[in-house]
mmCIF file of C-alpha atoms and ligand atoms in Angstrom:
data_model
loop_
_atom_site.group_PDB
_atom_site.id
_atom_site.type_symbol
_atom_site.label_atom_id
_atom_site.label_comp_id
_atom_site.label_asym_id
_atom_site.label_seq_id
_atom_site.Cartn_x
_atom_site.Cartn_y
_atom_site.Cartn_z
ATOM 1 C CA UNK T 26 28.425 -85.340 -208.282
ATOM 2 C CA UNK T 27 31.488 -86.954 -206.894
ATOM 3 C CA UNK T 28 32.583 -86.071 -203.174
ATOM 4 C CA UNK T 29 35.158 -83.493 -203.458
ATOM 5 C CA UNK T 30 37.803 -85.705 -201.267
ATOM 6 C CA UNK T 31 38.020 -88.007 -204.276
ATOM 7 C CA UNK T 32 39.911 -85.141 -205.845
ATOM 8 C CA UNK T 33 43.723 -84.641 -205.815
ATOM 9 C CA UNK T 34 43.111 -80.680 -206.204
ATOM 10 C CA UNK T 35 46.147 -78.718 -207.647
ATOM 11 C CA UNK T 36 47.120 -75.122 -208.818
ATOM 12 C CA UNK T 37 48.282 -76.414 -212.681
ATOM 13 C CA UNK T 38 51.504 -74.569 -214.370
ATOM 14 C CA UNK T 39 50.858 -71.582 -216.903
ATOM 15 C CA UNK T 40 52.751 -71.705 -220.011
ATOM 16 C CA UNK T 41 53.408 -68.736 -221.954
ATOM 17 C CA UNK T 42 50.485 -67.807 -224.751
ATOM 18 C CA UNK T 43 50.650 -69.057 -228.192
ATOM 19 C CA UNK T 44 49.315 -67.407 -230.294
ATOM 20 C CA UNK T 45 46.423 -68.147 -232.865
ATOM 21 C CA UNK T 46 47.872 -66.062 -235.435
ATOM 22 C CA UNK T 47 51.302 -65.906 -237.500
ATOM 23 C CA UNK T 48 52.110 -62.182 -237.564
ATOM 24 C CA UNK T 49 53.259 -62.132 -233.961
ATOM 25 C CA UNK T 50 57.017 -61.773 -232.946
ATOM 26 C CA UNK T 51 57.001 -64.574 -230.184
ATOM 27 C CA UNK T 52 59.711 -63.872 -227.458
ATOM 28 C CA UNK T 53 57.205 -65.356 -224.701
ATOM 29 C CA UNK T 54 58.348 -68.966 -224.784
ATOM 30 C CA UNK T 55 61.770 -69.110 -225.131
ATOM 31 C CA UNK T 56 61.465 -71.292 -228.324
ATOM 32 C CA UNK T 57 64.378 -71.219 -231.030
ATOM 33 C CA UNK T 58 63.113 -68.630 -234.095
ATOM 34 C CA UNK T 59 65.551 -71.442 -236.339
ATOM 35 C CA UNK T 60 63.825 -74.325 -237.864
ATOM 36 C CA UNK T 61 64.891 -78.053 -236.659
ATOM 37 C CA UNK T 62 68.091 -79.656 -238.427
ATOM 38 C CA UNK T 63 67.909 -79.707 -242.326
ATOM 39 C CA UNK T 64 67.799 -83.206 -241.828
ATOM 40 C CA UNK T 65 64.597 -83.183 -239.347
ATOM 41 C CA UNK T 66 62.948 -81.988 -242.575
ATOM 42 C CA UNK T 67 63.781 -84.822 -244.510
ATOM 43 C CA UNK T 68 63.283 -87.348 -242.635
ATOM 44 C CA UNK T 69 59.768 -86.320 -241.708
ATOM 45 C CA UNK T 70 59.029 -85.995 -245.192
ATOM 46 C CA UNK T 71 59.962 -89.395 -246.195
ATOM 47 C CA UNK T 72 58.173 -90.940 -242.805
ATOM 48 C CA UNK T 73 56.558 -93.945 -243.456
ATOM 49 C CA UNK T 74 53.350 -93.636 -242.190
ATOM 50 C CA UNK T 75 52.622 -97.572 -241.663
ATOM 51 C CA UNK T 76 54.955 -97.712 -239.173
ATOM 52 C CA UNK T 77 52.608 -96.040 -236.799
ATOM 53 C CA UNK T 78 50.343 -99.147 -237.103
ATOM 54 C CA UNK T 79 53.172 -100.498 -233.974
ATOM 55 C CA UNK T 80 53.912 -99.337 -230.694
ATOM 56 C CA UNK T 81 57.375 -97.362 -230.373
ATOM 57 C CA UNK T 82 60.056 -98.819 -228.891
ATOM 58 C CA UNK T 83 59.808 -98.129 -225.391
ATOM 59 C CA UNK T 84 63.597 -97.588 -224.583
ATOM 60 C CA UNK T 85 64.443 -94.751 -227.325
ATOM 61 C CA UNK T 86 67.242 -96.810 -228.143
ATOM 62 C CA UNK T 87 68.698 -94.999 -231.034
ATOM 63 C CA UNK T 88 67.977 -91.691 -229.682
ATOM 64 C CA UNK T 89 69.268 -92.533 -226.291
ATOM 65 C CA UNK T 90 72.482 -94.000 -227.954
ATOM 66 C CA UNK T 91 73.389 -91.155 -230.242
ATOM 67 C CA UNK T 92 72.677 -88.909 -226.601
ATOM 68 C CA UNK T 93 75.472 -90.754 -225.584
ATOM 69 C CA UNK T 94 77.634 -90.697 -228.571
ATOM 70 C CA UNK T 95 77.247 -87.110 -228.088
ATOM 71 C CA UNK T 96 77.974 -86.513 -224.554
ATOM 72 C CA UNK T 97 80.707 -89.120 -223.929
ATOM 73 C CA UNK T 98 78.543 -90.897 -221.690
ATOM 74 C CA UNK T 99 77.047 -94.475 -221.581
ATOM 75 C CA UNK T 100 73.301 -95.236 -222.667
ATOM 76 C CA UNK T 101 72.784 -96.705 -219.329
ATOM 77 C CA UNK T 102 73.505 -93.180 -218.088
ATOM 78 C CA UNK T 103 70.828 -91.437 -220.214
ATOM 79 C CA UNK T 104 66.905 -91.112 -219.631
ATOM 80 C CA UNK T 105 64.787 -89.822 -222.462
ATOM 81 C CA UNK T 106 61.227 -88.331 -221.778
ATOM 82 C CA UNK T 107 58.627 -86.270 -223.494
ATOM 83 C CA UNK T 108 59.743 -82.881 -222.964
ATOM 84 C CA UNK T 109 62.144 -82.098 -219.936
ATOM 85 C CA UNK T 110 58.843 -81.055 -218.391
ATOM 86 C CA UNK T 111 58.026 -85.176 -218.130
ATOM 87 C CA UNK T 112 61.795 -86.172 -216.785
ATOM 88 C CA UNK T 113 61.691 -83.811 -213.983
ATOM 89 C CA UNK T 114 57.898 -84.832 -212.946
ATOM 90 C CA UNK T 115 59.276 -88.698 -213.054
ATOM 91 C CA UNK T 116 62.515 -87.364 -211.081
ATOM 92 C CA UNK T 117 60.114 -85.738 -208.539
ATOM 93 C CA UNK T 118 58.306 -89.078 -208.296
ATOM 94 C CA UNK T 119 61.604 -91.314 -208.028
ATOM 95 C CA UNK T 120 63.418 -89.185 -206.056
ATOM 96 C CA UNK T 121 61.592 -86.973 -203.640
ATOM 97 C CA UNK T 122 60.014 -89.339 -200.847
ATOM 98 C CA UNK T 123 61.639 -88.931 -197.782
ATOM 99 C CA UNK T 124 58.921 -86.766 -197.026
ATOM 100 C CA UNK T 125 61.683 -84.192 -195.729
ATOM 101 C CA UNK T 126 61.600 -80.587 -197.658
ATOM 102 C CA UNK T 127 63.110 -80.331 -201.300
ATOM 103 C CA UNK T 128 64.873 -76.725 -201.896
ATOM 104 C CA UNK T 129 64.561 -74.807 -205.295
ATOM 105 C CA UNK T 130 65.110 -71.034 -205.355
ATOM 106 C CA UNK T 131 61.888 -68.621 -204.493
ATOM 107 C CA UNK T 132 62.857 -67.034 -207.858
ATOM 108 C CA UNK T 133 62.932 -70.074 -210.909
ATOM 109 C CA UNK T 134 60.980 -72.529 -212.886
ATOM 110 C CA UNK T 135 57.787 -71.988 -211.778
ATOM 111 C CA UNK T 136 56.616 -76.053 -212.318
ATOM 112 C CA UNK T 137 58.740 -77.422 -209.483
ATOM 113 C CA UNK T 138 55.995 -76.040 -206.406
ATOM 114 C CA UNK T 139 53.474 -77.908 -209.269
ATOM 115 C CA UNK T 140 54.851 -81.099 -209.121
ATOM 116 C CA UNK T 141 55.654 -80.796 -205.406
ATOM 117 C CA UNK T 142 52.396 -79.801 -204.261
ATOM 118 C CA UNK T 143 51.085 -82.544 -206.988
ATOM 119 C CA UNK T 144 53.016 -85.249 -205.383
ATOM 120 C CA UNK T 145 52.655 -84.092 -201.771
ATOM 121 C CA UNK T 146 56.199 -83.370 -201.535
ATOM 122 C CA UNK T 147 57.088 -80.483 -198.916
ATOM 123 C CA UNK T 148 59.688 -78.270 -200.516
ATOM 124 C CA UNK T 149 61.382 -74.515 -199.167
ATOM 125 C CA UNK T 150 62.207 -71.890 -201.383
ATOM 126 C CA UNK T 151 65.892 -70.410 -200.698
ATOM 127 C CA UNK T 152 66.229 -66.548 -201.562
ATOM 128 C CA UNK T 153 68.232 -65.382 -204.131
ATOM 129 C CA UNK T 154 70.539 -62.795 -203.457
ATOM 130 C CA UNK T 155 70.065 -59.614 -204.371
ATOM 131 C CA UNK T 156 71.793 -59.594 -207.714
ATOM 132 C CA UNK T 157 69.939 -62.676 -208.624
ATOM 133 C CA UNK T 158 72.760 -65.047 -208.205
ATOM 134 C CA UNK T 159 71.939 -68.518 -206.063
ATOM 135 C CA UNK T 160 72.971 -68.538 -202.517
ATOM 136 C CA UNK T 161 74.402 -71.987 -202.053
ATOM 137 C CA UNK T 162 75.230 -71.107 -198.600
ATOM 138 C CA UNK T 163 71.472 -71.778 -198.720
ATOM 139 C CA UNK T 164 70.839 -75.114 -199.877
ATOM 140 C CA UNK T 165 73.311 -76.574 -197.213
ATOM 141 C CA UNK T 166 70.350 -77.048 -194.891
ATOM 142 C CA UNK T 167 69.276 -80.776 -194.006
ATOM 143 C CA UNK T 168 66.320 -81.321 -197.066
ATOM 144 C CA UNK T 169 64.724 -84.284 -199.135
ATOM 145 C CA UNK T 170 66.435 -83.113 -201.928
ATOM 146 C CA UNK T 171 67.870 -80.227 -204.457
ATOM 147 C CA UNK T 172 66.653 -78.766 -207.921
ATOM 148 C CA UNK T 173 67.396 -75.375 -209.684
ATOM 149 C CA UNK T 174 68.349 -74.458 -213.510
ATOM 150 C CA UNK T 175 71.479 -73.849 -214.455
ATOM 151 C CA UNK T 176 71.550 -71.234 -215.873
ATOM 152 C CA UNK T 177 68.317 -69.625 -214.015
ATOM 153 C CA UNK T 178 64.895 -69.356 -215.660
ATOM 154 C CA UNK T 179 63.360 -66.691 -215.854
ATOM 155 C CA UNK T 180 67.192 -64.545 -214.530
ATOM 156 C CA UNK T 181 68.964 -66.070 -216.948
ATOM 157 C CA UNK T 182 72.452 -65.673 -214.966
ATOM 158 C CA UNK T 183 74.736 -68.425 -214.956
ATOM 159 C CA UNK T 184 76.295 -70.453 -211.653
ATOM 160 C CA UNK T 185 79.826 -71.175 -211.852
ATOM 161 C CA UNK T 186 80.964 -75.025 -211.715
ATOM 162 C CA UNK T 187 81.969 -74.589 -208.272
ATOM 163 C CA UNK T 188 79.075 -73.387 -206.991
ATOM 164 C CA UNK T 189 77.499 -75.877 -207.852
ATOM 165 C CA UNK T 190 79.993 -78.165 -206.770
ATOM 166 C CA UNK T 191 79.500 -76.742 -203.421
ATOM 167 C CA UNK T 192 75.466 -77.956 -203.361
ATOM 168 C CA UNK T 193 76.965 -80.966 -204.666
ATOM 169 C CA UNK T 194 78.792 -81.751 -201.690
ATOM 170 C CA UNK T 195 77.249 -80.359 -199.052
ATOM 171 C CA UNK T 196 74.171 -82.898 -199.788
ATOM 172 C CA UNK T 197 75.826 -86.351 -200.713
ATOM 173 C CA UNK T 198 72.527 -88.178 -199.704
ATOM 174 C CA UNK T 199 69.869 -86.379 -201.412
ATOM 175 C CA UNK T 200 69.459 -86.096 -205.180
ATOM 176 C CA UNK T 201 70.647 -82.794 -206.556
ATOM 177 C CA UNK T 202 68.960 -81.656 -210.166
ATOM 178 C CA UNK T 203 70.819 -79.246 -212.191
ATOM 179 C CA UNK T 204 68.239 -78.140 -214.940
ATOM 180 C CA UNK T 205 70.343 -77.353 -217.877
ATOM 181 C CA UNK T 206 67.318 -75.918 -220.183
ATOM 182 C CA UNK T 207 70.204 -73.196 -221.188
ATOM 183 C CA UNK T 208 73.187 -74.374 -220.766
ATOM 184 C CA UNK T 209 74.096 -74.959 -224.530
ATOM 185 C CA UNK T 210 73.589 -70.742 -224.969
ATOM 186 C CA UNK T 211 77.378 -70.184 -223.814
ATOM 187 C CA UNK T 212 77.351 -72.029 -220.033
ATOM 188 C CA UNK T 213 79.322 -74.998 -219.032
ATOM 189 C CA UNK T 214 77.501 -78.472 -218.150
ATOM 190 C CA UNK T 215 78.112 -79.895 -215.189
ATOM 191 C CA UNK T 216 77.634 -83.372 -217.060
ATOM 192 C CA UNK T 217 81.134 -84.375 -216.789
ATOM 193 C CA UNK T 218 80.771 -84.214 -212.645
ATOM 194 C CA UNK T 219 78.379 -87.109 -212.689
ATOM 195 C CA UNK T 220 81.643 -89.035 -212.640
ATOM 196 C CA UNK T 221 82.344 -87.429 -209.122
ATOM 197 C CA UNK T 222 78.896 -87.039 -207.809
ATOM 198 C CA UNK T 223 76.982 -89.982 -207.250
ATOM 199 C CA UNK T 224 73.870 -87.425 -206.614
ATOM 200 C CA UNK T 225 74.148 -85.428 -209.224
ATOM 201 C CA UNK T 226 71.191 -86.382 -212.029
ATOM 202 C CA UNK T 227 71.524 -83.334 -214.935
ATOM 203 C CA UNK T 228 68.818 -82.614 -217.259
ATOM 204 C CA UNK T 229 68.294 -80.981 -220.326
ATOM 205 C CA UNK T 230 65.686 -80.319 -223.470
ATOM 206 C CA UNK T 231 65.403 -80.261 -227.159
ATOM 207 C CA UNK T 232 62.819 -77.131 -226.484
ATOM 208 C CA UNK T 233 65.369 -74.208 -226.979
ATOM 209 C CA UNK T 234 68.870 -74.974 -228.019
ATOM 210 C CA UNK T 235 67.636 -77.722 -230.418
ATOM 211 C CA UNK T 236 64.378 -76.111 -232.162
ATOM 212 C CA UNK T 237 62.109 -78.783 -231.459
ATOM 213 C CA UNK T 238 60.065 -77.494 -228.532
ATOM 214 C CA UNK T 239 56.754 -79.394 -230.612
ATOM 215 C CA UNK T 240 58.139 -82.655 -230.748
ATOM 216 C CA UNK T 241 58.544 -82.663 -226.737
ATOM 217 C CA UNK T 242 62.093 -84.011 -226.301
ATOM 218 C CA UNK T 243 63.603 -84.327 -222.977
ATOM 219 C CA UNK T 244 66.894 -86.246 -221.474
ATOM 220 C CA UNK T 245 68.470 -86.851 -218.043
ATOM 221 C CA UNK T 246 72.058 -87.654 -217.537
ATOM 222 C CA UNK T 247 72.999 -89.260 -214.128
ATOM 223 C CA UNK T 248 75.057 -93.011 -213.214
ATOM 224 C CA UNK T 249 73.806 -95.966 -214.191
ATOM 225 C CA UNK T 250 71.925 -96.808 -210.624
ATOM 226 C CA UNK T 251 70.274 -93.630 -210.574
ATOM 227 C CA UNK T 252 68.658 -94.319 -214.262
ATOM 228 C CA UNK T 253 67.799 -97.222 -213.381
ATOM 229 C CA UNK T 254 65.340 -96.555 -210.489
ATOM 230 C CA UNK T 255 64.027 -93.695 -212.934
ATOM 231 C CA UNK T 256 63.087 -96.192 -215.387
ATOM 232 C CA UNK T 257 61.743 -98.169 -212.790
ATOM 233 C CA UNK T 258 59.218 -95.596 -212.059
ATOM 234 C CA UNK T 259 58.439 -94.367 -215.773
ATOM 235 C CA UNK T 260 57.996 -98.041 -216.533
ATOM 236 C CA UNK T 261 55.362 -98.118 -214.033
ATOM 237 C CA UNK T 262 53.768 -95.151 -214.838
ATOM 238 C CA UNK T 263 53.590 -95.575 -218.840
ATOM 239 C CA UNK T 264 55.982 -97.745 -220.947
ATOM 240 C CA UNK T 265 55.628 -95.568 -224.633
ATOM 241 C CA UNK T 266 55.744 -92.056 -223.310
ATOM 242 C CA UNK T 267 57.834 -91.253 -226.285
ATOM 243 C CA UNK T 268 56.545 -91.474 -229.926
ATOM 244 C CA UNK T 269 57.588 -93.252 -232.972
ATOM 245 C CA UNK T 270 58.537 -89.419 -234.810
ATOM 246 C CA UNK T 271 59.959 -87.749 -232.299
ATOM 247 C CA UNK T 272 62.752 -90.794 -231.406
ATOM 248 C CA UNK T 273 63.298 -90.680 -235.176
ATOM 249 C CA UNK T 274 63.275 -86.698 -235.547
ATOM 250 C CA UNK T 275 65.222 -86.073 -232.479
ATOM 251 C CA UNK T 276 67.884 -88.655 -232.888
ATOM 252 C CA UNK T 277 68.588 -86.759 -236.480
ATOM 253 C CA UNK T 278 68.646 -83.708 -234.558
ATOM 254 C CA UNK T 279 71.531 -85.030 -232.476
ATOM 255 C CA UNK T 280 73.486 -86.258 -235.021
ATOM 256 C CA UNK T 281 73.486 -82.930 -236.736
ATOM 257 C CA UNK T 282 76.065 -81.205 -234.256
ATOM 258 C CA UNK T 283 77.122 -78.519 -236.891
ATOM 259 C CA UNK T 284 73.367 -76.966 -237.495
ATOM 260 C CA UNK T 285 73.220 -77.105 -233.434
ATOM 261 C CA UNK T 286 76.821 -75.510 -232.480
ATOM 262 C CA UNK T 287 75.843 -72.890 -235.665
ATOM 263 C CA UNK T 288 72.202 -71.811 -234.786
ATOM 264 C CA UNK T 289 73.525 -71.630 -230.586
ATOM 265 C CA UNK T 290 76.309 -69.646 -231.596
ATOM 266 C CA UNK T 291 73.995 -67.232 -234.081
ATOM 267 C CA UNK T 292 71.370 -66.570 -230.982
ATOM 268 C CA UNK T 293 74.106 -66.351 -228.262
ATOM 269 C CA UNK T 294 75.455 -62.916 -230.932
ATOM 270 C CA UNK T 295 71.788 -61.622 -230.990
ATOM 271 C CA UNK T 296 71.596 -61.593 -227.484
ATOM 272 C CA UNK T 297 74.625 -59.711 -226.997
ATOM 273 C CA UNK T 298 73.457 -57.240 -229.769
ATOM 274 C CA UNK T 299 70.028 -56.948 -228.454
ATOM 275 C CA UNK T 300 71.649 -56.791 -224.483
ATOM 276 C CA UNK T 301 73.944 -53.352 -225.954
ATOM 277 C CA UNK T 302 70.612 -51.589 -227.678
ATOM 278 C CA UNK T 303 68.468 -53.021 -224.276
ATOM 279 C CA UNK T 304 71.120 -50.974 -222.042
ATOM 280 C CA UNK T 305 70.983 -47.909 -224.433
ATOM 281 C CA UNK T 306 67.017 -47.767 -223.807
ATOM 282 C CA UNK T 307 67.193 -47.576 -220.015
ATOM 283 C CA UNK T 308 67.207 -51.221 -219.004
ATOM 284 C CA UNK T 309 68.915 -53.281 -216.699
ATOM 285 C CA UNK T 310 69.283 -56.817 -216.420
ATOM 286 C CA UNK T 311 71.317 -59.822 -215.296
ATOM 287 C CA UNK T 312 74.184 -60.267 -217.377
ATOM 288 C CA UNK T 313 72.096 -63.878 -219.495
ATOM 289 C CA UNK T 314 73.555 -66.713 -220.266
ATOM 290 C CA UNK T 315 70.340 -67.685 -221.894
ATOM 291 C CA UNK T 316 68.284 -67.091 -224.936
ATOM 292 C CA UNK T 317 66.154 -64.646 -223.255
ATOM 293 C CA UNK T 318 66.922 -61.392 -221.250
ATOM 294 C CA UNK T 319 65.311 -60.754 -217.923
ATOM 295 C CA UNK T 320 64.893 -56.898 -218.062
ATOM 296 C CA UNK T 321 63.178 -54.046 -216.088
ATOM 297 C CA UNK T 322 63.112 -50.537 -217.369
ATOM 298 C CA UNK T 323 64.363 -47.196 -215.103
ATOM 299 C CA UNK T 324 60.896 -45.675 -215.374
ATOM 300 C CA UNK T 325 58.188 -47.234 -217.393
ATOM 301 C CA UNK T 326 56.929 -50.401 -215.190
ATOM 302 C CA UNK T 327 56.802 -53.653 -216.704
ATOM 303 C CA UNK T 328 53.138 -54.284 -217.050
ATOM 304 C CA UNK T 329 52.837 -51.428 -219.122
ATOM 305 C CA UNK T 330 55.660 -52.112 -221.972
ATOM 306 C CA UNK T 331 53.976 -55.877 -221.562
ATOM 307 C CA UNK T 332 50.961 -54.541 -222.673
ATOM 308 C CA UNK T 333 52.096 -51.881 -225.197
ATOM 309 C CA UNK T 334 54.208 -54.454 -226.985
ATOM 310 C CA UNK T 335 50.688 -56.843 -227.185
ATOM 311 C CA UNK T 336 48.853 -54.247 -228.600
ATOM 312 C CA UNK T 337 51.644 -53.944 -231.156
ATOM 313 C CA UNK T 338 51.706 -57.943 -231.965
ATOM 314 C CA UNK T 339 55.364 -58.431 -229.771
ATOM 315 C CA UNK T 340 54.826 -60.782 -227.042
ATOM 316 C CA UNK T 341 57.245 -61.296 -224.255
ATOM 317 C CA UNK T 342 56.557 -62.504 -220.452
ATOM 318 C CA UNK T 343 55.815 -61.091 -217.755
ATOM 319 C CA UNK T 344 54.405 -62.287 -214.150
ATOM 320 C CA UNK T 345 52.766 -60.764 -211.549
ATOM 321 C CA UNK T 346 54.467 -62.037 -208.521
ATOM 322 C CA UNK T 347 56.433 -61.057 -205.643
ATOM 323 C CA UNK T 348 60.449 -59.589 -206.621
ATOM 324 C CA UNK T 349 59.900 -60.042 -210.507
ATOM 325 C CA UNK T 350 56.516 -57.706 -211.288
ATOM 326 C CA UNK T 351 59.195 -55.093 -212.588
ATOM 327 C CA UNK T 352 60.703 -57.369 -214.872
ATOM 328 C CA UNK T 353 59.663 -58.597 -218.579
ATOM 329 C CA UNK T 354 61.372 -61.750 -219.563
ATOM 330 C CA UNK T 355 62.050 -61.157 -223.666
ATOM 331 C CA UNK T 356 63.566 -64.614 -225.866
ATOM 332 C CA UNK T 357 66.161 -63.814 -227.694
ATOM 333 C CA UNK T 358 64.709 -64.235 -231.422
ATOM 334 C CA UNK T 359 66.181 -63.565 -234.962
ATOM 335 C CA UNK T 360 67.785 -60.386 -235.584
ATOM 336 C CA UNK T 361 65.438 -59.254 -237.683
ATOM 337 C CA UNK T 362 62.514 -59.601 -234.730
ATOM 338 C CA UNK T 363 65.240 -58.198 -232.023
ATOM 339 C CA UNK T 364 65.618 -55.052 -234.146
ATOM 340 C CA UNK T 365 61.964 -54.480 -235.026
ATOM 341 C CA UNK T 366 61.589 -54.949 -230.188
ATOM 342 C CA UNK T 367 64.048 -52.365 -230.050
ATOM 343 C CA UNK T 368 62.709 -49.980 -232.946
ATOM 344 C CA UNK T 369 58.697 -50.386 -231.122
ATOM 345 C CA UNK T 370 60.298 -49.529 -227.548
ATOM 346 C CA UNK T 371 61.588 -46.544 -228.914
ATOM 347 C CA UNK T 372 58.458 -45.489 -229.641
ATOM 348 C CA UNK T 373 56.928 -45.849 -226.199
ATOM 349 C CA UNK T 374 56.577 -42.711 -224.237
ATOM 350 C CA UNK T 375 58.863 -42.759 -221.514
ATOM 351 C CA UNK T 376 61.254 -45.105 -222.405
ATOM 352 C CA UNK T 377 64.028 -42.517 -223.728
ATOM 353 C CA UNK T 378 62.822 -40.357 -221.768
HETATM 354 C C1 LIG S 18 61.582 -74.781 -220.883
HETATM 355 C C2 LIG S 18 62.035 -75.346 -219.579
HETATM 356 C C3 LIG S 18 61.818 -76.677 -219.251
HETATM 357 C C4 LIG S 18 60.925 -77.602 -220.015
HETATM 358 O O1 LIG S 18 61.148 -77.781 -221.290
HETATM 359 P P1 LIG S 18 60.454 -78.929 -222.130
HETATM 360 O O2 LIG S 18 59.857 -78.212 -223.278
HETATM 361 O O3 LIG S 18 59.416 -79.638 -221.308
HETATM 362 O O4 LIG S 18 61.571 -79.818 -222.500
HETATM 363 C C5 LIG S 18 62.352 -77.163 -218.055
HETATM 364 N N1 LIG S 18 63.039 -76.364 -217.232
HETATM 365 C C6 LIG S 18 63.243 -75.080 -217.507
HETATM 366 C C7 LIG S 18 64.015 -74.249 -216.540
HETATM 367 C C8 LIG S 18 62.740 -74.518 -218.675
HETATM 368 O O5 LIG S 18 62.896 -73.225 -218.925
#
């Protein structure tokens, strides 16, 4: 047996269950219930599978141009990776070494203490108020370094621009990350600000608002200097993180803006439907700005509609940790699947009671 201080020992993420069968209503993951782009389906169809003989090519250059096609910005500005997951763990190796304390909420993502504690980076969690909302009063303190989602996982709310402008500029020599995982379900990006903010690096995913969380598609948007030292590091780490079907799959996906404005647009409405009917049952919630609701019921504790709806083939989230073991975290799905949540709550006991 090895010695056990040849071992860099960690406490690894949990990802939501997937399931091994098909008749499950999945709201656990926050996945889109739309398929990929029309297009995604052709293409893959017609790949030519001799191509795979070759390496990729290691800069994603067509789907890092038509990235910046899309988001007015230069392709010296944009960072692809496999899965936002694998930009933020090469942001937290680029851009956290100072060896002073990164801040993320106590209530968020819950991969950022991963990669800290991965990379032996100290971090503090700030509080969020009350009402769920960030306290950027509270991420003025000297640190190594910023990160939260905009909006917040699993509260779904929203930050105004100027809030974050404030973290912005009351840390103009650390990197701030603004994880836009949501953003596209009816928030505003603070993309543009990257102009303004020399410390502002903004990422996002092809998980949720772009159907392809299986082809693990991620991209950060920062200035040219800060992409740079990223792709320092990733090039150092591993050159063809990316494969050949997923730059070809996702840069179709990208150039079909219609499909993606459409299918947003269609869960952003079944959200607000499913919010109304959530309210009439007895739940409250954070007003989302996401494709999932973060909801807690008057009387019946979480745990127990988490299990009920299990039993019953529905599967939503739900964690057992300090401030959120009263709260289920539910993706917003079709409207079909939203209706058949709503019509299996009712039949809980308690619930309309
Ligand atoms: C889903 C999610 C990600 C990661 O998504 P990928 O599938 O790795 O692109 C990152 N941050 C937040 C807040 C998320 O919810």
């Amino acid at each position: 047996m090895i010695r056990e201080d040849n071992v860099r020992k960690v406490v690894p993420y949990v990802a939501g269950e997937q399931p091994k069968t098909k008749n499950v209503i999945k709201l656990n993951t926050n996945e889109c219930p739309y398929p990929p782009a029309p297009g995604v389906e052709k293409l893959l169809a017609e790949f030519d599978w001799d191509a795979l003989r070759l390496y990729p090519d290691f800069d994603a250059t067509p789907l890092t141009e038509a990235l910046a096609e899309f988001y007015h910005r230069k392709k010296e500005e944009v960072f692809v990776g496999v899965g936002s997951d694998d930009v933020l763990s090469m942001v937290f190796l680029t851009f956290f070494n100072s060896g002073r304390e990164i801040l993320f909420p106590d209530v968020t993502y819950s991969f950022y203490d991963v990669w800290a504690d991965l990379y032996r980076i100290p971090y503090r969690t700030v509080p969020l108020r009350e009402d769920w909302s960030l306290d950027a009063e509270g991420f003025t303190a000297p640190n190594g370094g910023v990160i939260f989602p905009n909006p917040n996982a699993p509260t779904g709310l929203l930050e105004s621009v100027e809030t974050v402008e404030k973290i912005l500029q009351a840390n103009p020599d650390v990197l701030v990350v603004v994880d836009e995982a949501y953003i596209d379900f009816g928030g505003t990006s603070v993309m543009p600000l990257v102009d303004k903010y020399d410390n502002l690096m903004v990422v996002q995913t092809f998980s949720k608002s772009r159907s392809m969380a299986g082809l693990r598609i991620g991209f950060a948007v920062a200035n040219e200097e800060l992409i740079r030292r990223l792709n320092d590091v990733k090039f150092s780490f591993n050159s063809y993180t990316m494969n050949m079907p997923s730059q070809i799959l996702g840069t179709e996906a990208v150039r079909d803006a219609d499909y993606f404005r459409k299918t947003t647009a269609r869960i952003v409405a079944t959200r607000e439907w499913t919010k109304k009917e959530l309210t009439r049952l007895g739940f409250t919630f954070p007003d989302s700005s996401a494709n999932f609701i973060f909801a807690s019921h008057r009387s019946v504790p979480a745990e127990e509609i988490f299990h009920y709806l299990r039993e019953r083939n529905i599967y939503v989230r739900f964690w057992n940790k300090p401030r959120i073991s009263n709260h289920l975290r539910i993706t917003v799905g079709t409207d079909e699947q939203m209706k058949t949540l709503v019509e299996t709550l009712e039949q809980m006991p308690g619930i309309l009671a």
